């Protein structure tokens, strides 16, 4: 999967923070670390992204409990290198606490979150098409547009296209079950959009060379 392919200490001189895949992978590490710590999971095969993370960064298990050190390390990386807010993690913690009462809940929760994330990004890409051409330096403008698009997705009940209507409806259902706010969704999508724009620009620059 190329997890953490350009992340921290493995960056080239022009890459800045990691790419979209790195960001999403690091977010998954945080999710799985919280789940492991909360439920007392000892089988590392149940949290494969955590296993990769531990090997990659040589993270020692804290207090004999899987997930504690990994949660702290991934959280620190996301905050320092991507500017993720404190509230972002609080919502993940609350969502997992609400939905994962026992180990049997983990797989269905992660499947539901993955569907939520995929549908959200697909619909945002559809609805913001031309707006993605705005230069990445206009971050406030891009954030405001992302915020408005997310707000429309979770509040607008009538769409011209049936497929958009269905996907927006599914996202609202996932949002309620998972317990994420519009602000959380906006922050998640915004960072992916910004990273995707950086990747696209670097690719264009290489092609010009």
Short mmCIF file of C-alpha atoms in Angstrom, two decimals:
data_model
loop_
_atom_site.label_atom_id
_atom_site.label_comp_id
_atom_site.label_asym_id
_atom_site.label_seq_id
_atom_site.Cartn_x
_atom_site.Cartn_y
_atom_site.Cartn_z
CA UNK A 1 0.00 0.00 0.00
CA UNK A 2 3.01 2.32 0.33
CA UNK A 3 1.91 3.43 3.79
CA UNK A 4 3.82 6.47 5.07
CA UNK A 5 5.79 6.46 1.83
CA UNK A 6 6.96 10.07 2.14
CA UNK A 7 6.28 10.70 5.79
CA UNK A 8 8.59 12.19 8.42
CA UNK A 9 12.25 11.68 7.73
CA UNK A 10 11.48 10.11 4.37
CA UNK A 11 10.36 13.27 2.64
CA UNK A 12 12.06 14.65 -0.40
CA UNK A 13 13.08 18.30 -0.25
CA UNK A 14 9.90 19.52 -1.92
CA UNK A 15 7.26 17.25 -0.45
CA UNK A 16 6.44 18.99 2.84
CA UNK A 17 4.08 16.74 4.74
CA UNK A 18 3.02 13.36 3.43
CA UNK A 19 0.56 12.71 0.64
CA UNK A 20 -3.15 11.89 0.77
CA UNK A 21 -2.48 8.19 1.32
CA UNK A 22 -0.16 8.98 4.23
CA UNK A 23 -2.74 11.24 5.87
CA UNK A 24 -5.55 8.70 5.54
CA UNK A 25 -3.29 5.88 6.75
CA UNK A 26 -2.20 7.91 9.77
CA UNK A 27 -5.85 8.66 10.58
CA UNK A 28 -6.59 4.93 10.44
CA UNK A 29 -3.70 4.31 12.85
CA UNK A 30 -5.33 6.70 15.32
CA UNK A 31 -8.73 5.01 14.94
CA UNK A 32 -7.30 1.53 15.45
CA UNK A 33 -5.11 2.65 18.36
CA UNK A 34 -8.11 4.08 20.21
CA UNK A 35 -10.07 0.88 19.59
CA UNK A 36 -7.17 -1.31 20.77
CA UNK A 37 -6.63 0.76 23.93
CA UNK A 38 -10.35 1.01 24.79
CA UNK A 39 -11.16 -2.67 24.29
CA UNK A 40 -7.91 -4.15 25.56
CA UNK A 41 -7.05 -5.79 22.23
CA UNK A 42 -3.83 -7.81 22.44
CA UNK A 43 -3.87 -9.45 19.01
CA UNK A 44 -2.06 -6.95 16.81
CA UNK A 45 -3.41 -8.63 13.68
CA UNK A 46 -6.79 -7.08 14.52
CA UNK A 47 -5.29 -3.62 13.99
CA UNK A 48 -3.07 -3.98 10.89
CA UNK A 49 -2.38 -0.27 10.41
CA UNK A 50 -1.15 -0.05 13.99
CA UNK A 51 1.12 -3.04 13.33
CA UNK A 52 2.64 -1.31 10.27
CA UNK A 53 3.02 1.92 12.23
CA UNK A 54 4.80 0.19 15.13
CA UNK A 55 7.27 -1.45 12.76
CA UNK A 56 7.86 1.68 10.69
CA UNK A 57 8.51 4.02 13.62
CA UNK A 58 9.67 1.46 16.19
CA UNK A 59 6.96 2.46 18.68
CA UNK A 60 7.32 0.56 21.94
CA UNK A 61 4.16 -0.73 23.61
CA UNK A 62 3.31 1.49 26.58
CA UNK A 63 2.55 -0.14 29.92
CA UNK A 64 1.99 -3.48 28.24
CA UNK A 65 -1.17 -2.12 26.60
CA UNK A 66 -1.48 -2.03 22.82
CA UNK A 67 -2.73 1.27 21.40
CA UNK A 68 -1.67 3.78 24.06
CA UNK A 69 1.70 4.79 22.66
CA UNK A 70 0.49 4.47 19.07
CA UNK A 71 -2.49 6.71 19.78
CA UNK A 72 -0.26 9.39 21.31
CA UNK A 73 2.35 9.22 18.53
CA UNK A 74 -0.11 9.29 15.61
CA UNK A 75 -2.07 12.11 17.25
CA UNK A 76 1.10 14.16 17.66
CA UNK A 77 2.04 13.62 14.02
CA UNK A 78 -1.39 14.62 12.75
CA UNK A 79 -1.40 17.78 14.87
CA UNK A 80 2.16 18.89 14.18
CA UNK A 81 2.48 17.99 10.51
CA UNK A 82 -1.07 18.49 9.27
CA UNK A 83 -2.47 21.04 11.72
CA UNK A 84 -5.32 18.78 12.86
CA UNK A 85 -7.33 20.26 15.74
CA UNK A 86 -7.85 18.87 19.24
CA UNK A 87 -11.58 18.56 18.59
CA UNK A 88 -10.95 16.24 15.64
CA UNK A 89 -9.58 13.59 18.00
CA UNK A 90 -12.22 14.18 20.66
CA UNK A 91 -14.95 13.35 18.13
CA UNK A 92 -13.18 10.17 17.04
CA UNK A 93 -12.79 9.12 20.68
CA UNK A 94 -16.48 9.79 21.39
CA UNK A 95 -17.62 7.96 18.24
CA UNK A 96 -15.59 4.86 19.06
CA UNK A 97 -16.72 4.88 22.69
CA UNK A 98 -20.36 5.06 21.54
CA UNK A 99 -20.16 2.41 18.83
CA UNK A 100 -17.51 -0.06 19.99
CA UNK A 101 -18.64 -1.57 23.27
CA UNK A 102 -17.04 -4.96 22.60
CA UNK A 103 -14.53 -6.48 20.18
CA UNK A 104 -17.33 -7.90 18.01
CA UNK A 105 -18.38 -4.31 17.20
CA UNK A 106 -15.03 -3.31 15.73
CA UNK A 107 -15.30 -4.77 12.22
CA UNK A 108 -18.78 -3.39 11.55
CA UNK A 109 -17.74 0.02 12.91
CA UNK A 110 -14.68 0.22 10.68
CA UNK A 111 -16.69 -0.91 7.64
CA UNK A 112 -19.30 1.74 8.37
CA UNK A 113 -16.66 4.44 8.81
CA UNK A 114 -14.94 3.42 5.56
CA UNK A 115 -18.24 3.63 3.66
CA UNK A 116 -18.92 7.02 5.24
CA UNK A 117 -15.48 8.33 4.29
CA UNK A 118 -15.62 6.97 0.73
CA UNK A 119 -19.12 8.33 0.04
CA UNK A 120 -18.24 11.70 1.54
CA UNK A 121 -15.10 12.16 -0.56
CA UNK A 122 -16.81 10.90 -3.72
CA UNK A 123 -19.73 13.31 -3.32
CA UNK A 124 -17.53 16.27 -2.39
CA UNK A 125 -15.42 15.60 -5.49
CA UNK A 126 -18.59 15.56 -7.58
CA UNK A 127 -20.05 18.74 -6.10
CA UNK A 128 -16.82 20.80 -5.97
CA UNK A 129 -15.40 19.90 -9.39
CA UNK A 130 -14.52 23.33 -10.80
CA UNK A 131 -13.65 24.70 -7.37
CA UNK A 132 -10.68 22.34 -7.17
CA UNK A 133 -8.98 24.53 -9.77
CA UNK A 134 -8.59 27.33 -7.22
CA UNK A 135 -4.88 27.66 -6.31
CA UNK A 136 -3.92 25.94 -3.06
CA UNK A 137 -2.57 29.19 -1.59
CA UNK A 138 -6.16 30.41 -1.15
CA UNK A 139 -6.68 28.14 1.82
CA UNK A 140 -9.38 30.21 3.51
CA UNK A 141 -11.45 30.24 0.33
CA UNK A 142 -11.04 26.49 -0.15
CA UNK A 143 -11.99 25.86 3.48
CA UNK A 144 -15.11 28.03 3.16
CA UNK A 145 -16.16 26.21 -0.02
CA UNK A 146 -15.56 22.84 1.60
CA UNK A 147 -17.56 23.91 4.65
CA UNK A 148 -20.50 25.01 2.50
CA UNK A 149 -20.43 21.80 0.46
CA UNK A 150 -20.43 19.64 3.60
CA UNK A 151 -23.28 21.73 5.05
CA UNK A 152 -25.32 21.18 1.88
CA UNK A 153 -24.69 17.44 2.04
CA UNK A 154 -26.00 17.12 5.60
CA UNK A 155 -28.92 19.57 5.31
CA UNK A 156 -30.16 19.65 1.72
CA UNK A 157 -32.82 17.01 1.14
CA UNK A 158 -33.61 17.55 -2.55
CA UNK A 159 -31.00 17.12 -5.29
CA UNK A 160 -31.43 17.19 -9.06
CA UNK A 161 -29.57 13.92 -9.65
CA UNK A 162 -30.88 10.71 -8.09
CA UNK A 163 -27.40 9.33 -7.39
CA UNK A 164 -26.41 12.52 -5.55
CA UNK A 165 -29.64 12.39 -3.54
CA UNK A 166 -29.02 8.76 -2.56
CA UNK A 167 -25.37 9.29 -1.60
CA UNK A 168 -26.17 12.40 0.47
CA UNK A 169 -28.92 10.47 2.26
CA UNK A 170 -26.50 7.61 3.03
CA UNK A 171 -23.89 10.06 4.34
CA UNK A 172 -26.44 11.63 6.70
CA UNK A 173 -27.33 8.18 8.05
CA UNK A 174 -23.68 7.31 8.61
CA UNK A 175 -23.08 10.70 10.22
CA UNK A 176 -25.87 10.14 12.76
CA UNK A 177 -24.80 6.59 13.60
CA UNK A 178 -21.12 7.45 13.88
CA UNK A 179 -21.71 10.73 15.67
CA UNK A 180 -19.53 13.10 13.63
CA UNK A 181 -20.26 16.81 13.29
CA UNK A 182 -20.20 18.98 10.18
CA UNK A 183 -17.06 20.64 11.55
CA UNK A 184 -15.29 17.28 11.83
CA UNK A 185 -16.33 16.32 8.30
CA UNK A 186 -15.16 19.67 6.95
CA UNK A 187 -11.76 19.41 8.62
CA UNK A 188 -11.22 15.87 7.32
CA UNK A 189 -12.26 16.69 3.74
CA UNK A 190 -10.38 20.01 3.65
CA UNK A 191 -7.03 18.42 4.50
CA UNK A 192 -7.48 15.74 1.85
CA UNK A 193 -8.38 18.40 -0.74
CA UNK A 194 -5.30 20.50 0.12
CA UNK A 195 -2.99 17.47 0.01
CA UNK A 196 -4.50 16.29 -3.29
CA UNK A 197 -3.90 19.72 -4.80
CA UNK A 198 -0.25 19.63 -3.70
CA UNK A 199 0.20 16.19 -5.26
CA UNK A 200 -1.42 17.35 -8.49
CA UNK A 201 0.81 20.43 -8.66
CA UNK A 202 3.97 18.39 -8.07
CA UNK A 203 2.92 15.96 -10.80
CA UNK A 204 2.34 18.82 -13.25
CA UNK A 205 5.72 20.34 -12.39
CA UNK A 206 7.47 17.01 -13.05
CA UNK A 207 5.70 16.65 -16.39
CA UNK A 208 6.79 20.14 -17.39
CA UNK A 209 10.40 19.26 -16.59
#
